[in-house]
mmCIF file of C-alpha atoms in Angstrom:
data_model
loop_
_atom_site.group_PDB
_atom_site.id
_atom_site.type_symbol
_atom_site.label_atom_id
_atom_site.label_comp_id
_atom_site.label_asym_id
_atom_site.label_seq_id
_atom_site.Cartn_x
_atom_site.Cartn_y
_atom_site.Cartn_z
ATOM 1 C CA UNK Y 1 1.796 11.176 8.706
ATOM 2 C CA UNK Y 2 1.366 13.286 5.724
ATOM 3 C CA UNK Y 3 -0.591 11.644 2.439
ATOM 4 C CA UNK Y 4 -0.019 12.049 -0.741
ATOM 5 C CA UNK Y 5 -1.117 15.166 -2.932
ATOM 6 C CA UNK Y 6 -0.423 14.270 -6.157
ATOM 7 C CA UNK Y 7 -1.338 11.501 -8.531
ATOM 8 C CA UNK Y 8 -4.606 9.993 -10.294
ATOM 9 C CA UNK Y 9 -5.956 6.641 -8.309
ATOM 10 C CA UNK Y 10 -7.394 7.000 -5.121
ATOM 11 C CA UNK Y 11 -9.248 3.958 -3.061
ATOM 12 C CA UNK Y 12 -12.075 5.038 -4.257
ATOM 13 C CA UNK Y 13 -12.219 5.773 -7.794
ATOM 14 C CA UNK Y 14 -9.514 2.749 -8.164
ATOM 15 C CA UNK Y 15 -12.488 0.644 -7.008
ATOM 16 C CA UNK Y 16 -15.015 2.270 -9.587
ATOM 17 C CA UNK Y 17 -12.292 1.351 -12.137
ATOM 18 C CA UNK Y 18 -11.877 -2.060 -11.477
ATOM 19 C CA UNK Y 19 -15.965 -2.644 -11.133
ATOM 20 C CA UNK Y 20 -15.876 -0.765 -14.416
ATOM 21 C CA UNK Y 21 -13.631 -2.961 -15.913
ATOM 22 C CA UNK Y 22 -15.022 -5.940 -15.154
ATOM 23 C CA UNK Y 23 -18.406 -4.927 -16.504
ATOM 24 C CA UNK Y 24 -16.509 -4.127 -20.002
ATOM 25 C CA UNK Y 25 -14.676 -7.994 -19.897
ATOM 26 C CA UNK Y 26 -17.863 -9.066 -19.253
ATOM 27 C CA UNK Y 27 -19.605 -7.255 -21.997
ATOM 28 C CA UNK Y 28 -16.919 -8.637 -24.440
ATOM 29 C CA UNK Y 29 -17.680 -12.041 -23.697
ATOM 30 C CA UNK Y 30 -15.532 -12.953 -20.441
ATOM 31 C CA UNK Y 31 -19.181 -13.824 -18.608
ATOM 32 C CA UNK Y 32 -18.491 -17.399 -18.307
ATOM 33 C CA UNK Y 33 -14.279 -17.093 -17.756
ATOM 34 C CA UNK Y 34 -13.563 -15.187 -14.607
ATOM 35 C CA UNK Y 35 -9.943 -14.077 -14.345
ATOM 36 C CA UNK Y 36 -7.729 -12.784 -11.510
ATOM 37 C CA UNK Y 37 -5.526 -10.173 -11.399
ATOM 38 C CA UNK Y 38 -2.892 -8.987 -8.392
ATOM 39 C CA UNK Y 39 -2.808 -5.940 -7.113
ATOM 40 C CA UNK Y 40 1.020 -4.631 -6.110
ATOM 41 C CA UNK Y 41 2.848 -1.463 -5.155
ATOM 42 C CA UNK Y 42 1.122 1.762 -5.032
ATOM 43 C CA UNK Y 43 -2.064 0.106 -5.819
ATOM 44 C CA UNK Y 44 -1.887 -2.409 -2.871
ATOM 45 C CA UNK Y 45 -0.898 0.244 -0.332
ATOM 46 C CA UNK Y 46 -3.866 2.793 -1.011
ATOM 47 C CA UNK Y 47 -6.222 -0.530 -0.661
ATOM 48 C CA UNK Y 48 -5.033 -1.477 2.437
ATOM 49 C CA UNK Y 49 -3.648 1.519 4.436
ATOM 50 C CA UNK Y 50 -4.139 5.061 5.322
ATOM 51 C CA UNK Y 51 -1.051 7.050 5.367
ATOM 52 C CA UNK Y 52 -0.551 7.312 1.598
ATOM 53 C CA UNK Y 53 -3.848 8.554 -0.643
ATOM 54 C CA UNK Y 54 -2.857 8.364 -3.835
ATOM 55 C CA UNK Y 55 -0.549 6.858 -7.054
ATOM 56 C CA UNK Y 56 0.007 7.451 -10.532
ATOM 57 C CA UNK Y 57 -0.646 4.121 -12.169
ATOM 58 C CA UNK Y 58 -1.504 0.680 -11.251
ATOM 59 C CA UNK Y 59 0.616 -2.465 -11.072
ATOM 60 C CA UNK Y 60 -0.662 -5.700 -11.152
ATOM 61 C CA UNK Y 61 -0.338 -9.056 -12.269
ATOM 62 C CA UNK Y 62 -2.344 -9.572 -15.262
ATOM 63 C CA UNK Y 63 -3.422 -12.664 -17.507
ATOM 64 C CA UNK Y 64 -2.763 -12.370 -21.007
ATOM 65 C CA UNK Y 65 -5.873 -12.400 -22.278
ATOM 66 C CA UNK Y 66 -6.798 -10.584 -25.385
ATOM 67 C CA UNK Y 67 -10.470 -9.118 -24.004
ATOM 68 C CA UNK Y 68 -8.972 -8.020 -21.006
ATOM 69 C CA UNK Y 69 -6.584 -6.194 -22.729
ATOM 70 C CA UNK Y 70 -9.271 -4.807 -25.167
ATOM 71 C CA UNK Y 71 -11.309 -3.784 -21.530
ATOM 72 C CA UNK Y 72 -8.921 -1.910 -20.091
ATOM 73 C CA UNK Y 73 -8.213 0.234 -22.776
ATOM 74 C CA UNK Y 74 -12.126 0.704 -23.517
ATOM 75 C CA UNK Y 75 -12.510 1.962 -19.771
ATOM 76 C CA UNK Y 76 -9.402 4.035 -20.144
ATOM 77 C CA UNK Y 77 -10.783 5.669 -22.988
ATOM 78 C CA UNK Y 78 -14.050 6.018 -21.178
ATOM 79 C CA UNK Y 79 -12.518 7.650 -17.883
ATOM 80 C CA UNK Y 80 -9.753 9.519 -19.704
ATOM 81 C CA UNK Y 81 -7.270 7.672 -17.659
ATOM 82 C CA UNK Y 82 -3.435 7.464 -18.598
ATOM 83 C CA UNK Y 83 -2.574 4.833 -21.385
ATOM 84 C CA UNK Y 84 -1.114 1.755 -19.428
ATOM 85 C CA UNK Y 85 -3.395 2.904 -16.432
ATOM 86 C CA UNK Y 86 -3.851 -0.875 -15.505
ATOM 87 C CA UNK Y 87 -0.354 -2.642 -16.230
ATOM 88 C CA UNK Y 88 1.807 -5.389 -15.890
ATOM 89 C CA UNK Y 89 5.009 -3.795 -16.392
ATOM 90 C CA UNK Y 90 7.083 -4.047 -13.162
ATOM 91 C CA UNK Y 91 6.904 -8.132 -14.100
ATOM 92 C CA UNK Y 92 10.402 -7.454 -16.140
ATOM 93 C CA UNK Y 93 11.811 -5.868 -12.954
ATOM 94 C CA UNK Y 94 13.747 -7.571 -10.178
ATOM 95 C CA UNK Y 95 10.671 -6.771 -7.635
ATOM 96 C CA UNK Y 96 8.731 -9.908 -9.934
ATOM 97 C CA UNK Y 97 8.765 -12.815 -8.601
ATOM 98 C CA UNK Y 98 6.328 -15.871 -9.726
ATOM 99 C CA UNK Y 99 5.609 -16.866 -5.924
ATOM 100 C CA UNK Y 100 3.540 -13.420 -5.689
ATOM 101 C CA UNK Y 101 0.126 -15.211 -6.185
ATOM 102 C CA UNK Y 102 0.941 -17.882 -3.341
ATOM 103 C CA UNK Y 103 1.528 -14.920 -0.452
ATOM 104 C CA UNK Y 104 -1.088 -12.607 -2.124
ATOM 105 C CA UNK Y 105 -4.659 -12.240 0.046
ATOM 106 C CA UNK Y 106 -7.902 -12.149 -1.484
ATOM 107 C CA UNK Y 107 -9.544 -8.530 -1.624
ATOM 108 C CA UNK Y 108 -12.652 -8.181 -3.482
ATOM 109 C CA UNK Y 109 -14.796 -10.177 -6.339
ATOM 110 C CA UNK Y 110 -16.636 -7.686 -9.122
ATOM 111 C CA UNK Y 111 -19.331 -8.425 -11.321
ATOM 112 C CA UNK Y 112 -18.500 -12.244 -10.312
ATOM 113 C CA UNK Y 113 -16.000 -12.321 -13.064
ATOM 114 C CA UNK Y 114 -13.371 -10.391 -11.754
ATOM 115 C CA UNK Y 115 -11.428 -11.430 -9.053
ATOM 116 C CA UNK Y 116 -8.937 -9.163 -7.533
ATOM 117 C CA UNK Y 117 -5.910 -10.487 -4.714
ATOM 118 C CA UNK Y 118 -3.503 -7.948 -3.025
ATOM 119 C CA UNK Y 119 0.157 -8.184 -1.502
ATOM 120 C CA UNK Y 120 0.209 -6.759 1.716
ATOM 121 C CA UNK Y 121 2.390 -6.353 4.601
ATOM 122 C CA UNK Y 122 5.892 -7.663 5.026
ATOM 123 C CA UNK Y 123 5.407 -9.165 1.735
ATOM 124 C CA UNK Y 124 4.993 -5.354 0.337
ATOM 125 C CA UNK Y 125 7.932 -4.376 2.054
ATOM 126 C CA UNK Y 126 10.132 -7.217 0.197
ATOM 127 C CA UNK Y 127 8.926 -5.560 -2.774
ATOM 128 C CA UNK Y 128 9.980 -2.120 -1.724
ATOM 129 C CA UNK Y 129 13.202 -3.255 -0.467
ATOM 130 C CA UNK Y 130 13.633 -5.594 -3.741
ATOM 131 C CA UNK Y 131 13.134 -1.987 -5.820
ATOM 132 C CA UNK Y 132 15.203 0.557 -3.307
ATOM 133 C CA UNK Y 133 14.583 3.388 -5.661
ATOM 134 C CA UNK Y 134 15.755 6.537 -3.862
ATOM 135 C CA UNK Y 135 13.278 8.714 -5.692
ATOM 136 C CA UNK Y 136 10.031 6.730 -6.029
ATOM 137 C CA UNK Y 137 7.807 6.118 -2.550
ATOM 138 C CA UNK Y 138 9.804 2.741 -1.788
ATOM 139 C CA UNK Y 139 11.512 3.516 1.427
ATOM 140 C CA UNK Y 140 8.621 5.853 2.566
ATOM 141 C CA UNK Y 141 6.216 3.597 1.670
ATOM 142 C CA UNK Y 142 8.005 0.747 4.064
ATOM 143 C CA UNK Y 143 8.280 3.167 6.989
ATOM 144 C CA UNK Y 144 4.621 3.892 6.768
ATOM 145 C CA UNK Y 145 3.419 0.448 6.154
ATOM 146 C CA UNK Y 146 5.824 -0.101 9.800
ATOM 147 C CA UNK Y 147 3.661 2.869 11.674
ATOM 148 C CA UNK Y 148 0.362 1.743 10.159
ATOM 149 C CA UNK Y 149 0.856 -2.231 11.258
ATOM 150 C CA UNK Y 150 2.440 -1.308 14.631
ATOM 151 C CA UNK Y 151 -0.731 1.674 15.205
ATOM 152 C CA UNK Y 152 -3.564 -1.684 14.134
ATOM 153 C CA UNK Y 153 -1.086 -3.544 16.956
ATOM 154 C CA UNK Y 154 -0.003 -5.969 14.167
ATOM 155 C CA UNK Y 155 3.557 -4.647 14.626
ATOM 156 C CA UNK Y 156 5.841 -6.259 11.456
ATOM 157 C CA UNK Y 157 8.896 -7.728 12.487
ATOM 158 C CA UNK Y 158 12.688 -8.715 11.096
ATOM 159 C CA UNK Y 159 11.841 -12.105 11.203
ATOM 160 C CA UNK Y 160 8.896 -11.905 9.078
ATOM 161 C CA UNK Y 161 10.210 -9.829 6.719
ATOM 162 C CA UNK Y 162 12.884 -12.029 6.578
ATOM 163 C CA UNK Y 163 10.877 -15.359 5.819
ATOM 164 C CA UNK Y 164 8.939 -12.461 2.969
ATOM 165 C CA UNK Y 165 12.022 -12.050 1.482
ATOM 166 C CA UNK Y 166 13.018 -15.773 1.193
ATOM 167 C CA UNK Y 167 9.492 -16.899 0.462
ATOM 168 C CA UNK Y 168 9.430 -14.571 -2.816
ATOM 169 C CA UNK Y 169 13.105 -14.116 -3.638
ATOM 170 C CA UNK Y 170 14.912 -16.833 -1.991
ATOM 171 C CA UNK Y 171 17.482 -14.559 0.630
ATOM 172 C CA UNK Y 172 18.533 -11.383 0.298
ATOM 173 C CA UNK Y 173 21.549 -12.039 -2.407
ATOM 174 C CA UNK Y 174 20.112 -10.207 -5.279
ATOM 175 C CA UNK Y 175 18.995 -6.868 -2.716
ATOM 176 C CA UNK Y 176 20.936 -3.648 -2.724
ATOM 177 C CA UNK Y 177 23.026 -2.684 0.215
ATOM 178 C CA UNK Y 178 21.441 0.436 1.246
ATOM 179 C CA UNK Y 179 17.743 -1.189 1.033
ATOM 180 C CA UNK Y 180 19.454 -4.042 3.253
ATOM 181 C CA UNK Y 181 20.997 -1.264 5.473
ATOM 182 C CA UNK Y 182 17.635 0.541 5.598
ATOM 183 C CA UNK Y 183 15.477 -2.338 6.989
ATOM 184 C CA UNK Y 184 18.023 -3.010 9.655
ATOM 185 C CA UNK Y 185 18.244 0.746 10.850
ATOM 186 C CA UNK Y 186 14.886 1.908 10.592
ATOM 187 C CA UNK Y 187 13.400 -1.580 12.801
ATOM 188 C CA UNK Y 188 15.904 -0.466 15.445
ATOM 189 C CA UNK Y 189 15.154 2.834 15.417
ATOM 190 C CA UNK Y 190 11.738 2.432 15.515
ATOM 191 C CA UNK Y 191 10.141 6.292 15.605
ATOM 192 C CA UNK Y 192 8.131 5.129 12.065
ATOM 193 C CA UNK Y 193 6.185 8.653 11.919
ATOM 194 C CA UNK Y 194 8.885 10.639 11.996
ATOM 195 C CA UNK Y 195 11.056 8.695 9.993
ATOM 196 C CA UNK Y 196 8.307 8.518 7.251
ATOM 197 C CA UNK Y 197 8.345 12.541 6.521
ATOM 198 C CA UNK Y 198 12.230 12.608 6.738
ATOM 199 C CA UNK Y 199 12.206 9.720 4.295
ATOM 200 C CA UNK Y 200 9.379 11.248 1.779
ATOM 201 C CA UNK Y 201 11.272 14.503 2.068
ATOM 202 C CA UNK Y 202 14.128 12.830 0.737
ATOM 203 C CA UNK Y 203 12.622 11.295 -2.048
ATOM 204 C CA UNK Y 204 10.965 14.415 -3.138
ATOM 205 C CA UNK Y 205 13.654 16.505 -3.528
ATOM 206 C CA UNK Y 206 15.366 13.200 -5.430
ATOM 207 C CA UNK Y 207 12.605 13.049 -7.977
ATOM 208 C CA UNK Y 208 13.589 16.764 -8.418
ATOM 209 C CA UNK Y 209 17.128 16.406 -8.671
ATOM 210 C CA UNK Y 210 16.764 14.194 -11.636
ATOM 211 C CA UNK Y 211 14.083 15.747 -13.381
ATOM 212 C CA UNK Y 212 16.768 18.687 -13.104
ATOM 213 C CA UNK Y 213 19.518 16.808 -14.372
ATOM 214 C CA UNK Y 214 17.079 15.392 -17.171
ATOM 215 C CA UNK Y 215 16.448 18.723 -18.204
ATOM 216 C CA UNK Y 216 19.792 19.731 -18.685
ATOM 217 C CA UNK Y 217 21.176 16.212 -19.482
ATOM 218 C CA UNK Y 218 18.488 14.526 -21.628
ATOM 219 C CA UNK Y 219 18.076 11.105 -22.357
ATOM 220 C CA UNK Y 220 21.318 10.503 -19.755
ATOM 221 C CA UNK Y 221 20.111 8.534 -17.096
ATOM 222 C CA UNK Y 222 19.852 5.123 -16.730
ATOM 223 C CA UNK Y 223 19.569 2.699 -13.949
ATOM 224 C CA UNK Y 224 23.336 2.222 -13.976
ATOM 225 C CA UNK Y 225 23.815 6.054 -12.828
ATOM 226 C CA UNK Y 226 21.015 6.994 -11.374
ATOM 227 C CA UNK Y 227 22.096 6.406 -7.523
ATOM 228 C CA UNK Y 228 25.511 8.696 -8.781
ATOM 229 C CA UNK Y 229 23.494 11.668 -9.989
ATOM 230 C CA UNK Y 230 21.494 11.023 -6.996
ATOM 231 C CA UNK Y 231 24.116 11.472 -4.346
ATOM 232 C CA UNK Y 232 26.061 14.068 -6.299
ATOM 233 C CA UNK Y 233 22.951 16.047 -5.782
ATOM 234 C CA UNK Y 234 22.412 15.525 -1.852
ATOM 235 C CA UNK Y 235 25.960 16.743 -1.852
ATOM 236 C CA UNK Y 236 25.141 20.186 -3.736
ATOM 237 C CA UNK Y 237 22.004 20.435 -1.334
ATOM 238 C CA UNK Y 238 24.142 19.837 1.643
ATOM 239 C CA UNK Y 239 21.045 17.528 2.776
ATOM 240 C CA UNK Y 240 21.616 13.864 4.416
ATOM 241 C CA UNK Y 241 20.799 11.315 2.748
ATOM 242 C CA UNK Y 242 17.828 8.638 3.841
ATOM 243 C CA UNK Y 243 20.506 6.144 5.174
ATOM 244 C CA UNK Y 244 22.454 9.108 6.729
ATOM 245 C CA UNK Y 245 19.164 10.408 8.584
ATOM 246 C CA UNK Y 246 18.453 7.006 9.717
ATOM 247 C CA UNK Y 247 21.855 6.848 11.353
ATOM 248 C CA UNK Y 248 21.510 10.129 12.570
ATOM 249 C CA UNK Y 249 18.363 8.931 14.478
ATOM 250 C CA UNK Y 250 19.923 5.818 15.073
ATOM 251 C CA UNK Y 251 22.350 7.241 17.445
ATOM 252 C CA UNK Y 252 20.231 9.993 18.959
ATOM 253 C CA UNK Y 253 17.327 7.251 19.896
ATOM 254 C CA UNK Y 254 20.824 5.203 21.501
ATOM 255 C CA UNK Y 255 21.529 8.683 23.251
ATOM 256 C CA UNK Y 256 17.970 9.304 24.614
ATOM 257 C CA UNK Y 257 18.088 5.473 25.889
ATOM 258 C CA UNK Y 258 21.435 5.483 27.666
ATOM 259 C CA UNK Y 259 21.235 6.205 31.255
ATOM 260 C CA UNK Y 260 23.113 9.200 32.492
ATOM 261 C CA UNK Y 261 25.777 8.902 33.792
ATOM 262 C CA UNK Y 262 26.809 9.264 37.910
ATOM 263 C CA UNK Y 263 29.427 11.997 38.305
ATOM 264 C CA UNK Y 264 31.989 10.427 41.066
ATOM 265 C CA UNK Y 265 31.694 12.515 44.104
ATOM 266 C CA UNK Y 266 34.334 14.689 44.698
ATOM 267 C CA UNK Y 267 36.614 14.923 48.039
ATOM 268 C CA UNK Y 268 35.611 17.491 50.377
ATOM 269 C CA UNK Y 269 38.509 19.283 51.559
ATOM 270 C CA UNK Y 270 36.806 20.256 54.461
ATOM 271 C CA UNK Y 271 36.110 16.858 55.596
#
């Protein structure tokens, strides 16, 4: 699968970051009070897989303490990052949920002060569904964290990211239709690596259909309308759609799996 070529964090410097950080709350007096943070989204994916390199900011779940706060800046400053590099900003979206720190792993300890736990797996994927933004790396980001499990031969099912869902959300009420479509088509269909560059494709040309329509339109769009502009766009570009490629693989994975079919023999005249 294809990575990423755009963006600021990698695994790498992401780590530098966060060891930097925790020698700055440290500095400013957080020695003896050792905090945790959660890594989610982008952030937790290019920790703990491969098929995506890189993201643009970092989501987490953050205490509100004042020195932290004060750290991150001072190592933003320091590294020239972004302002909000280090945030806590999805927690007033409907991908929150306050059961995040009981199904979050541990993943590393810096300068013994700062301890860091990640979401991972089908718990990420209830995240991604939860969002279902058409023109962030949601739904790609689901088909590759499918490929990557299945290629470690820790395949993710339904079922467990069914009991995700529940654990963090309590059922699927509060979930759009075409994330809920999504996770049903793409388990079936099952060809993850392909699906993944259809899928980022998509969302690609999504991100540029509204930075388009901002240009033209600014200050227009807003949540409500976003999936409208969206699809009035696939219909100029005369592309499908991510749900409409998924059912378009849907049915040619059901054709390649059919058996062929036994013309009857005919009667020989000559017989």
């Amino acid at each position: 699968m294809s990575s990423e070529k755009s963006g600021a964090f990698t695994k790498e410097n992401l780590d530098l970051y966060l060891k930097e950080l925790a020698k700055e709350y440290k500095k400013l007096g957080g020695r003896n009070h050792p905090l945790e943070i959660i890594l989610i989204g982008g952030a937790a994916i290019i920790e703990t897989y491969s098929f995506r390199e890189m993201t643009t900011d970092i989501d987490a779940i953050l205490p509100a303490v004042s020195i932290m706060k004060s750290a991150i800046n001072h190592v933003g400053d320091r590294f020239h990052l972004p302002v909000g590099w280090l945030n806590a900003d999805f927690a007033k979206t409907g991908s929150y949920s306050h059961h995040l720190n009981q199904y979050s792993a541990p993943y590393k300890t810096f300068s013994q002060v700062l301890h860091v736990r990640i979401i991972t797996g089908e718990y990420l994927i209830a995240m991604k569904l939860q969002a279902g933004r058409k023109y962030k790396n949601d739904f790609s980001d689901i088909a590759g964290i499918l490929e990557e499990q299945k290629q470690l031969g820790k395949p993710i099912s339904y079922e467990m990211i069914d009991t995700a869902v529940h654990n963090l959300y309590g059922g699927w009420e509060r979930f759009p239709e075409d994330a809920v479509s999504f996770i049903h088509s793409i388990l079936e269909v099952g060809d993850y690596a392909k699906i993944y560059e259809q899928i980022r494709a998509n969302e690609v040309q999504a991100k540029k259909t509204l930075l388009d329509f901002q240009e033209v339109y600014p200050g227009v769009i807003t949540e409500e309308n976003v999936d409208g502009i969206l699809a009035s766009g696939i219909r100029q570009s005369g592309k499908p759609s991510i749900l409409t490629a998924l059912k378009e693989a849907k049915e040619q994975s059901a054709a390649n799996a059919s058996p062929p079919r036994k013309e009857k023999m005919r009667d020989d005249p000559s017989r």
